[in-house]
Short mmCIF file of C-alpha atoms in Angstrom, two decimals:
data_model
loop_
_atom_site.label_atom_id
_atom_site.label_comp_id
_atom_site.label_asym_id
_atom_site.label_seq_id
_atom_site.Cartn_x
_atom_site.Cartn_y
_atom_site.Cartn_z
CA MET M 1 104.19 89.43 114.49
CA LYS M 2 105.95 89.60 111.13
CA ILE M 3 108.06 92.73 110.65
CA ILE M 4 109.13 94.32 107.39
CA ASP M 5 111.97 96.83 107.63
CA ALA M 6 111.17 99.62 105.15
CA ARG M 7 114.76 100.84 104.74
CA VAL M 8 117.97 98.80 104.89
CA ARG M 9 121.45 98.70 103.38
CA MET M 10 123.16 95.34 103.21
CA ARG M 11 126.59 94.98 104.74
CA THR M 12 128.16 93.81 101.50
CA ASP M 13 131.44 95.24 100.28
CA LEU M 14 129.70 97.18 97.50
CA MET M 15 127.00 98.73 99.67
CA LEU M 16 129.42 99.71 102.44
CA LYS M 17 131.81 101.57 100.13
CA PRO M 18 130.10 104.98 100.45
CA TRP M 19 130.60 104.74 104.23
CA THR M 20 134.10 103.26 104.25
CA THR M 21 136.54 103.42 101.33
CA GLU M 22 134.74 106.12 99.30
CA LEU M 23 133.75 108.24 102.32
CA LYS M 24 131.01 110.15 100.54
CA PRO M 25 130.77 113.60 102.13
CA TYR M 26 127.00 113.38 102.66
CA TYR M 27 127.50 110.22 104.76
CA ARG M 28 130.63 111.09 106.72
CA ASP M 29 129.05 112.70 109.79
CA TYR M 30 126.54 109.87 110.22
CA VAL M 31 129.27 107.41 111.20
CA SER M 32 129.92 109.26 114.46
CA LEU M 33 126.37 110.51 115.04
CA TYR M 34 124.94 106.99 114.89
CA LYS M 35 127.98 105.24 116.38
CA MET M 36 128.17 103.05 113.28
CA LYS M 37 131.79 101.86 113.28
CA SER M 38 130.95 98.45 114.70
CA ARG M 39 128.34 97.97 111.96
CA LEU M 40 130.52 98.95 109.01
CA SER M 41 132.34 95.67 108.51
CA VAL M 42 131.27 93.25 105.79
CA MET M 43 128.69 90.72 106.97
CA PRO M 44 127.56 87.70 104.90
CA VAL M 45 124.04 88.22 103.58
CA GLU M 46 122.62 85.13 105.30
CA GLU M 47 124.16 86.25 108.58
CA GLN M 48 122.53 89.67 108.26
CA PHE M 49 119.17 87.99 107.65
CA SER M 50 119.63 85.86 110.77
CA TYR M 51 120.66 88.90 112.78
CA ALA M 52 117.56 90.80 111.64
CA GLU M 53 115.33 87.81 112.36
CA ARG M 54 116.36 87.88 116.02
CA ALA M 55 114.51 91.19 116.19
CA GLY M 56 111.50 89.70 114.36
CA ILE M 57 112.36 91.23 110.97
CA GLU M 58 111.53 88.74 108.22
CA ARG M 59 111.81 90.94 105.12
CA MET M 60 113.61 94.16 104.29
CA VAL M 61 113.38 96.89 101.69
CA VAL M 62 116.90 97.31 100.33
CA CYS M 63 117.58 100.59 98.56
CA GLY M 64 120.22 101.00 95.87
CA MET M 65 121.99 104.23 95.03
CA GLY M 66 123.08 104.25 91.40
CA ASP M 67 123.59 101.66 88.68
CA ALA M 68 126.06 99.31 90.40
CA GLU M 69 124.12 99.14 93.66
CA ASN M 70 120.79 98.79 91.84
CA GLU M 71 122.02 95.74 89.93
CA HIS M 72 123.46 94.34 93.16
CA VAL M 73 120.14 94.78 95.00
CA LEU M 74 118.19 93.21 92.15
CA GLU M 75 120.52 90.22 92.14
CA LEU M 76 120.07 89.81 95.90
CA SER M 77 116.29 89.92 95.47
CA ARG M 78 116.47 87.14 92.89
CA ARG M 79 118.46 84.97 95.29
CA TYR M 80 116.59 85.84 98.48
CA ASP M 81 112.87 86.46 98.79
CA ARG M 82 113.56 88.38 102.00
CA VAL M 83 114.86 91.30 99.91
CA ILE M 84 112.37 93.81 98.49
CA PRO M 85 114.40 95.74 95.88
CA VAL M 86 114.38 99.52 95.39
CA ALA M 87 116.44 101.26 92.69
CA GLY M 88 117.98 104.69 93.05
CA VAL M 89 117.60 107.03 90.07
CA SER M 90 119.17 110.45 89.46
CA VAL M 91 118.59 113.13 86.83
CA GLU M 92 122.16 114.41 87.17
CA ILE M 93 123.42 112.50 84.13
CA GLY M 94 120.35 113.31 82.07
CA ILE M 95 116.58 113.14 82.38
CA ARG M 96 116.22 110.68 79.49
CA HIS M 97 118.76 108.38 81.14
CA ALA M 98 116.76 108.48 84.39
CA LEU M 99 113.51 107.69 82.55
CA ARG M 100 115.12 104.77 80.71
CA ASP M 101 116.38 103.46 84.05
CA ILE M 102 112.92 103.64 85.59
CA SER M 103 111.44 101.61 82.74
CA LYS M 104 114.29 99.10 82.86
CA TYR M 105 114.13 98.57 86.61
CA LYS M 106 110.34 98.29 86.54
CA GLU M 107 110.66 95.40 84.07
CA GLN M 108 113.25 93.78 86.36
CA GLY M 109 110.92 93.80 89.34
CA ILE M 110 111.80 96.76 91.55
CA ALA M 111 109.16 97.71 94.13
CA ALA M 112 109.90 101.45 94.10
CA ILE M 113 112.21 104.16 92.81
CA GLN M 114 114.32 106.17 95.23
CA VAL M 115 115.38 109.76 94.49
CA THR M 116 117.78 111.82 96.60
CA PRO M 117 117.81 115.32 95.07
CA HIS M 118 119.18 116.91 98.26
CA ILE M 119 122.51 115.14 97.66
CA HIS M 120 122.79 117.17 94.47
CA LYS M 121 121.50 120.33 96.17
CA ARG M 122 118.16 120.17 94.39
CA ASP M 123 114.72 120.67 95.91
CA VAL M 124 112.21 117.82 95.85
CA HIS M 125 110.00 119.94 93.57
CA ASP M 126 112.81 120.89 91.19
CA ARG M 127 111.49 121.02 87.62
CA HIS M 128 114.09 118.48 86.49
CA MET M 129 112.47 115.93 88.80
CA TYR M 130 109.00 116.30 87.28
CA PRO M 131 109.51 113.90 84.35
CA VAL M 132 110.58 111.25 86.88
CA TYR M 133 107.46 111.80 88.97
CA GLY M 134 105.26 111.82 85.89
CA LEU M 135 106.56 108.51 84.58
CA CYS M 136 106.34 106.87 88.00
CA GLU M 137 102.75 108.08 88.39
CA LEU M 138 101.89 106.73 84.94
CA MET M 139 103.54 103.35 85.63
CA LYS M 140 102.21 103.18 89.23
CA ILE M 141 105.71 102.99 90.73
CA PRO M 142 106.04 104.42 94.26
CA VAL M 143 108.74 107.03 94.75
CA ILE M 144 110.82 107.17 97.93
CA VAL M 145 112.12 110.67 98.66
CA HIS M 146 114.12 112.14 101.55
CA GLY M 147 111.93 114.49 103.56
CA SER M 148 113.53 115.37 106.88
CA VAL M 149 116.51 117.01 108.49
CA HIS M 150 119.83 115.65 107.25
CA PHE M 151 123.30 116.10 108.67
CA TRP M 152 125.37 116.88 105.61
CA ARG M 153 126.18 120.55 106.06
CA GLY M 154 127.20 120.92 102.43
CA SER M 155 123.54 120.94 101.36
CA TYR M 156 120.56 122.90 102.64
CA MET M 157 118.24 121.15 105.05
CA TRP M 158 115.16 122.53 103.32
CA HIS M 159 115.39 120.63 100.01
CA GLY M 160 112.78 118.12 101.22
CA GLN M 161 110.55 120.38 103.30
CA PRO M 162 106.80 119.67 103.59
CA GLN M 163 105.80 122.55 101.31
CA TYR M 164 107.75 121.07 98.40
CA ILE M 165 106.36 117.57 98.95
CA ASP M 166 102.86 119.02 99.06
CA GLU M 167 103.47 120.73 95.71
CA VAL M 168 104.61 117.46 94.11
CA ALA M 169 101.57 115.66 95.52
CA VAL M 170 99.23 118.33 94.12
CA ASP M 171 100.83 118.13 90.66
CA PHE M 172 100.95 114.29 90.67
CA PRO M 173 97.91 113.30 92.75
CA GLU M 174 98.09 109.58 91.95
CA LEU M 175 101.83 109.27 92.59
CA LYS M 176 102.56 107.19 95.68
CA MET M 177 105.28 108.89 97.71
CA ILE M 178 107.09 107.41 100.69
CA VAL M 179 108.79 110.16 102.68
CA SER M 180 111.96 108.80 104.25
CA HIS M 181 112.45 109.74 107.90
CA GLY M 182 108.88 111.04 107.96
CA GLY M 183 109.45 114.77 108.08
CA ASN M 184 111.47 114.61 111.28
CA GLY M 185 112.84 118.07 112.03
CA PHE M 186 110.11 119.88 110.10
CA GLY M 187 107.44 119.41 112.73
CA PRO M 188 103.66 118.97 112.26
CA PRO M 189 103.43 120.42 108.70
CA MET M 190 104.59 117.07 107.30
CA LEU M 191 101.79 115.35 109.19
CA VAL M 192 99.29 117.72 107.60
CA VAL M 193 100.70 116.95 104.14
CA ALA M 194 100.36 113.19 104.76
CA GLN M 195 96.84 113.64 106.11
CA ARG M 196 95.88 115.78 103.11
CA HIS M 197 97.20 113.48 100.39
CA PRO M 198 96.01 109.84 100.43
CA ASN M 199 99.02 108.58 98.44
CA ILE M 200 101.70 109.93 100.81
CA TYR M 201 103.25 107.64 103.44
CA LEU M 202 105.72 108.49 106.20
CA GLU M 203 108.59 106.10 106.85
CA PHE M 204 110.28 106.57 110.23
CA SER M 205 113.68 104.94 109.74
CA ALA M 206 116.82 106.02 111.64
CA LEU M 207 114.71 107.78 114.28
CA ASN M 208 114.48 107.38 118.03
CA PRO M 209 110.82 108.03 118.91
CA ILE M 210 111.64 109.47 122.33
CA TYR M 211 113.34 112.41 120.60
CA MET M 212 110.54 113.03 118.10
CA ALA M 213 107.87 115.68 118.46
CA PRO M 214 104.91 114.14 120.35
CA GLU M 215 102.59 115.06 117.49
CA PHE M 216 104.28 112.40 115.34
CA LEU M 217 103.68 109.63 117.85
CA TYR M 218 100.08 110.70 118.32
CA ALA M 219 99.57 110.66 114.55
CA ALA M 220 101.17 107.22 114.18
CA ASN M 221 98.79 105.87 116.83
CA SER M 222 95.65 107.60 115.53
CA TYR M 223 94.73 109.48 112.36
CA LEU M 224 97.84 108.40 110.39
CA ARG M 225 97.81 104.86 111.76
CA GLY M 226 97.53 103.42 108.26
CA LYS M 227 100.25 105.58 106.71
CA CYS M 228 103.32 105.28 108.95
CA LEU M 229 106.05 102.69 108.28
CA PHE M 230 108.74 101.09 110.40
CA GLY M 231 112.34 101.23 109.23
CA THR M 232 115.84 101.11 110.66
CA ASP M 233 118.08 102.47 107.87
CA TYR M 234 120.44 99.76 109.08
CA PRO M 235 123.37 99.98 109.62
CA LEU M 236 122.52 103.43 111.01
CA VAL M 237 120.38 101.86 113.75
CA ASP M 238 120.59 98.30 115.03
CA PHE M 239 117.57 96.12 114.18
CA GLU M 240 116.65 95.06 117.70
CA VAL M 241 117.22 98.52 119.18
CA ALA M 242 114.83 100.07 116.65
CA VAL M 243 112.12 97.43 117.11
CA GLN M 244 112.15 97.75 120.89
CA ARG M 245 112.09 101.55 120.81
CA TRP M 246 108.98 101.61 118.64
CA LYS M 247 107.15 98.84 120.50
CA LYS M 248 107.35 100.98 123.64
CA VAL M 249 105.51 103.93 122.10
CA LEU M 250 102.97 102.25 119.81
CA GLN M 251 99.56 101.03 120.87
CA GLU M 252 98.86 97.32 120.45
CA ARG M 253 96.31 97.96 117.70
CA THR M 254 98.86 100.04 115.75
CA GLN M 255 101.79 97.65 115.74
CA GLU M 256 100.67 95.22 113.03
CA LEU M 257 100.05 98.14 110.68
CA PHE M 258 103.25 99.99 111.50
CA PHE M 259 105.60 97.00 111.44
CA HIS M 260 104.06 95.07 108.56
CA GLN M 261 100.91 95.97 106.63
CA ASN M 262 101.54 99.63 105.88
CA VAL M 263 104.76 99.00 103.96
CA LEU M 264 102.96 96.42 101.80
CA ASP M 265 100.18 98.92 101.10
CA ALA M 266 102.68 101.68 100.31
CA LEU M 267 104.68 99.55 97.87
CA TYR M 268 102.05 97.28 96.32
CA GLY M 269 98.62 98.74 96.96
CA GLU M 270 96.77 100.60 94.23
CA PRO M 271 97.12 104.39 94.44
CA VAL M 272 94.01 106.24 95.54
CA PRO M 273 92.50 107.79 92.38
CA PHE M 274 92.24 111.55 92.10
#
């Protein structure tokens, strides 16, 4: 079975900086929580591909955060067809700048736009985010947004709660949204939002299924079988560890969708019309 990892950071010097030399405050606690120290050294790109392939992972969605990382990810995608590029966009330096970036990165071949308003203490449904959602809906670009508990105590946990994601989906009904970490910590309401809106997908990276609410596993194996995506958020979680954890809890008929087809549908499928 071919596996696509829906959320990865490469262990290049540039992409490790927020965890190592820059020590971004919203990342700091994750190093100890996920026991990441052994995975925070630079690893050659080809070696990381080989390491992932041992777990059956053939392609990976690599998410940039800001201009330098976005260009880096795009360059990697040009060199390696294993990389599916995603560009991070922020409205903090101006909405017009963010919109120009979206258009530019779309022309350069990105598969989706990632937004992380909680890092800037904004809600997912903040009015400043609406032009971004509107342009992405118009251009049929999926948006990846954080929608679960996070462990940076300098920002409220509730910025990506299900209610706010539901409001965005109502206002932009043909916008494809991939909710990172799948609403973990918010309980069944996120499942209802994904069931209600055909263009919302739940991506379960960085999660150990044995600690998740049982409703999530039931949904992934049944009524949301076509809307749940596998991811590691490597280097948070080791590739093989994540694959084995999920294989233990997923039905045989679900695994091809979860590990492979659903991420392709989320990124490249046509949005369901309103």
